[in-house]
Amino acid sequence: MTPAAALDARLVEAASAPDARAAVTAVLRESFAIDRARVARRLEGGVDGAEVARLYAAAADAMLINLWRVATEVLHPAPQDRLSLLAVGGYGRGVLAPFSDLDLLFLRPGQGINARTEAVIAFVHYVLWDLGLKVGSASRSVGETLDLARSDMTVRTSLLEARLLAGDAGLGEGLLRSEE
């Protein structure tokens, strides 16, 4: 992951609105719609389907990274609290059909889940649902994820092409190295 650019000022402002969830959703809805329309125009212009699927995934990545940053840096800041967001399953491959679901893993270091982690995960889910997106997700510790991957082929398969989207890079990359 590269160093983060400054968070969009519209998102920072939206996060301070009386109904932060609705305001953040509105900003993300607009920017995501613009990105998706740009991809649709590329498809209409003759770009092949595989490239379009990569572009749709990139649009979803940008939206999710911004959503994550608002949730973790503005609404619920706690830099010492390690938490990562990973794309798994088909979305982890970096391809996404126009109305496919987003397969996500909220990864934490230990077994326990604290109030801040719950709040971040809930906020991300609610905004994604408000955007009308289908979400497949799990919230697990590294240990839980590795244990499940050893015993459940579905979990193991979903991690094959997992990739870190946002959050604690050491935590996310540590899991991915463990899966190799």
Short mmCIF file of C-alpha atoms in Angstrom, two decimals:
data_model
loop_
_atom_site.label_atom_id
_atom_site.label_comp_id
_atom_site.label_asym_id
_atom_site.label_seq_id
_atom_site.Cartn_x
_atom_site.Cartn_y
_atom_site.Cartn_z
CA MET A 1 0.00 0.00 0.00
CA THR A 2 1.20 3.50 -0.77
CA PRO A 3 1.03 6.40 1.66
CA ALA A 4 -2.49 7.75 1.93
CA ALA A 5 -3.42 10.99 0.25
CA ALA A 6 -5.39 13.55 2.19
CA LEU A 7 -8.94 12.42 2.83
CA ASP A 8 -11.50 14.20 0.64
CA ALA A 9 -12.63 17.33 2.49
CA ARG A 10 -16.25 16.56 1.58
CA LEU A 11 -16.02 13.29 3.52
CA VAL A 12 -14.45 14.97 6.54
CA GLU A 13 -17.24 17.54 6.50
CA ALA A 14 -19.89 14.84 6.02
CA ALA A 15 -18.55 12.95 9.03
CA SER A 16 -19.32 15.96 11.24
CA ALA A 17 -22.92 16.29 10.03
CA PRO A 18 -25.75 15.56 12.49
CA ASP A 19 -26.46 12.34 10.56
CA ALA A 20 -22.91 11.36 9.63
CA ARG A 21 -23.94 8.06 8.11
CA ALA A 22 -26.40 9.66 5.69
CA ALA A 23 -23.98 12.45 4.81
CA VAL A 24 -21.03 10.12 4.22
CA THR A 25 -23.27 7.82 2.18
CA ALA A 26 -24.34 10.74 -0.02
CA VAL A 27 -20.75 11.77 -0.77
CA LEU A 28 -19.67 8.19 -1.48
CA ARG A 29 -22.79 7.53 -3.59
CA GLU A 30 -21.90 10.47 -5.84
CA SER A 31 -18.21 9.61 -6.26
CA PHE A 32 -18.89 5.88 -6.71
CA ALA A 33 -21.57 6.61 -9.32
CA ILE A 34 -19.14 8.83 -11.24
CA ASP A 35 -16.47 6.11 -11.18
CA ARG A 36 -18.93 3.39 -12.22
CA ALA A 37 -20.30 5.57 -15.05
CA ARG A 38 -16.75 6.12 -16.29
CA VAL A 39 -16.23 2.34 -16.37
CA ALA A 40 -19.56 1.80 -18.15
CA ARG A 41 -18.50 4.30 -20.84
CA ARG A 42 -15.26 2.35 -21.30
CA LEU A 43 -17.27 -0.84 -21.77
CA GLU A 44 -19.52 0.86 -24.30
CA GLY A 45 -16.37 2.08 -26.05
CA GLY A 46 -15.20 -1.46 -26.62
CA VAL A 47 -12.87 -2.20 -23.70
CA ASP A 48 -12.84 -5.94 -23.07
CA GLY A 49 -14.80 -7.47 -20.21
CA ALA A 50 -11.79 -8.51 -18.12
CA GLU A 51 -10.46 -4.95 -18.12
CA VAL A 52 -13.91 -3.63 -17.22
CA ALA A 53 -14.08 -6.07 -14.29
CA ARG A 54 -10.70 -4.76 -13.06
CA LEU A 55 -11.93 -1.17 -13.41
CA TYR A 56 -15.12 -1.92 -11.46
CA ALA A 57 -12.99 -3.48 -8.71
CA ALA A 58 -10.75 -0.39 -8.67
CA ALA A 59 -13.84 1.84 -8.29
CA ALA A 60 -15.05 -0.30 -5.39
CA ASP A 61 -11.55 -0.21 -3.87
CA ALA A 62 -11.47 3.59 -3.96
CA MET A 63 -14.92 3.85 -2.37
CA LEU A 64 -14.10 1.30 0.35
CA ILE A 65 -10.76 2.89 1.18
CA ASN A 66 -12.45 6.28 1.60
CA LEU A 67 -15.22 4.75 3.70
CA TRP A 68 -12.65 2.93 5.85
CA ARG A 69 -10.64 6.10 6.36
CA VAL A 70 -13.69 8.10 7.42
CA ALA A 71 -14.68 5.37 9.86
CA THR A 72 -11.22 4.81 11.34
CA GLU A 73 -9.57 8.22 11.09
CA VAL A 74 -12.45 10.66 11.60
CA LEU A 75 -15.40 8.99 13.33
CA HIS A 76 -13.62 6.36 15.45
CA PRO A 77 -9.92 7.24 15.56
CA ALA A 78 -7.68 4.95 17.61
CA PRO A 79 -4.33 4.47 15.83
CA GLN A 80 -3.19 1.95 18.44
CA ASP A 81 -6.20 -0.29 17.70
CA ARG A 82 -5.12 -2.68 14.95
CA LEU A 83 -7.76 -3.48 12.36
CA SER A 84 -7.56 -4.31 8.65
CA LEU A 85 -9.97 -4.58 5.75
CA LEU A 86 -9.26 -7.26 3.17
CA ALA A 87 -10.94 -8.11 -0.12
CA VAL A 88 -11.51 -11.86 -0.36
CA GLY A 89 -13.12 -14.28 -2.77
CA GLY A 90 -13.63 -13.09 -6.31
CA TYR A 91 -13.32 -9.47 -5.25
CA GLY A 92 -9.94 -10.31 -3.74
CA ARG A 93 -8.82 -11.29 -7.23
CA GLY A 94 -9.23 -7.65 -8.22
CA VAL A 95 -12.15 -8.23 -10.56
CA LEU A 96 -15.78 -7.33 -10.06
CA ALA A 97 -18.82 -7.63 -12.29
CA PRO A 98 -21.07 -4.54 -12.23
CA PHE A 99 -23.49 -5.80 -9.56
CA SER A 100 -21.42 -8.45 -7.80
CA ASP A 101 -21.19 -8.61 -4.05
CA LEU A 102 -18.22 -7.27 -2.15
CA ASP A 103 -16.54 -10.08 -0.20
CA LEU A 104 -14.77 -8.52 2.78
CA LEU A 105 -12.82 -9.67 5.81
CA PHE A 106 -12.56 -7.37 8.83
CA LEU A 107 -9.37 -8.61 10.46
CA ARG A 108 -8.31 -7.98 14.05
CA PRO A 109 -5.25 -9.28 15.91
CA GLY A 110 -6.87 -11.01 18.90
CA GLN A 111 -9.95 -12.97 19.85
CA GLY A 112 -11.73 -10.14 21.63
CA ILE A 113 -13.63 -7.43 19.81
CA ASN A 114 -13.78 -3.99 21.38
CA ALA A 115 -16.41 -1.28 21.08
CA ARG A 116 -14.38 0.75 18.59
CA THR A 117 -13.92 -2.26 16.29
CA GLU A 118 -17.65 -3.01 16.49
CA ALA A 119 -18.46 0.63 15.68
CA VAL A 120 -16.13 0.71 12.66
CA ILE A 121 -17.49 -2.55 11.25
CA ALA A 122 -21.10 -1.47 11.81
CA PHE A 123 -20.55 1.92 10.19
CA VAL A 124 -18.89 0.38 7.12
CA HIS A 125 -21.68 -2.20 6.77
CA TYR A 126 -24.49 0.33 7.16
CA VAL A 127 -23.02 2.69 4.58
CA LEU A 128 -22.48 -0.15 2.11
CA TRP A 129 -26.06 -1.30 2.63
CA ASP A 130 -27.32 2.29 2.29
CA LEU A 131 -25.47 2.42 -1.03
CA GLY A 132 -27.49 -0.63 -2.09
CA LEU A 133 -24.46 -2.90 -2.33
CA LYS A 134 -24.46 -6.60 -1.59
CA VAL A 135 -21.87 -7.45 1.03
CA GLY A 136 -20.48 -10.80 2.08
CA SER A 137 -18.30 -10.32 5.11
CA ALA A 138 -16.69 -11.85 8.14
CA SER A 139 -15.04 -10.36 11.19
CA ARG A 140 -12.29 -12.57 12.57
CA SER A 141 -8.99 -12.56 14.35
CA VAL A 142 -5.90 -13.78 12.56
CA GLY A 143 -6.00 -16.97 14.64
CA GLU A 144 -9.68 -17.59 13.94
CA THR A 145 -9.10 -17.04 10.23
CA LEU A 146 -6.17 -19.46 10.08
CA ASP A 147 -8.04 -22.09 12.13
CA LEU A 148 -11.08 -21.84 9.89
CA ALA A 149 -8.95 -21.93 6.74
CA ARG A 150 -7.46 -25.23 7.91
CA SER A 151 -10.86 -26.81 8.51
CA ASP A 152 -13.20 -25.10 6.00
CA MET A 153 -12.48 -25.28 2.30
CA THR A 154 -14.78 -22.32 1.58
CA VAL A 155 -12.79 -20.06 3.89
CA ARG A 156 -9.50 -21.40 2.56
CA THR A 157 -10.61 -20.78 -1.02
CA SER A 158 -11.82 -17.25 -0.25
CA LEU A 159 -8.35 -16.40 1.10
CA LEU A 160 -6.43 -17.69 -1.92
CA GLU A 161 -6.46 -14.32 -3.65
CA ALA A 162 -7.16 -12.08 -0.68
CA ARG A 163 -5.61 -8.65 -0.70
CA LEU A 164 -5.31 -5.84 1.77
CA LEU A 165 -7.54 -2.85 1.04
CA ALA A 166 -7.02 -0.64 4.08
CA GLY A 167 -6.05 -0.52 7.69
CA ASP A 168 -3.13 -2.02 9.55
CA ALA A 169 -0.80 -3.24 6.80
CA GLY A 170 1.29 -5.39 9.15
CA LEU A 171 -1.79 -7.22 10.38
CA GLY A 172 -3.24 -7.83 6.92
CA GLU A 173 0.03 -8.72 5.24
CA GLY A 174 0.87 -11.01 8.16
CA LEU A 175 -2.26 -13.04 7.51
CA LEU A 176 -1.58 -13.17 3.79
CA ARG A 177 1.99 -14.39 4.37
CA SER A 178 0.64 -17.06 6.73
CA GLU A 179 -1.63 -18.35 3.98
CA GLU A 180 1.17 -18.80 1.42
#
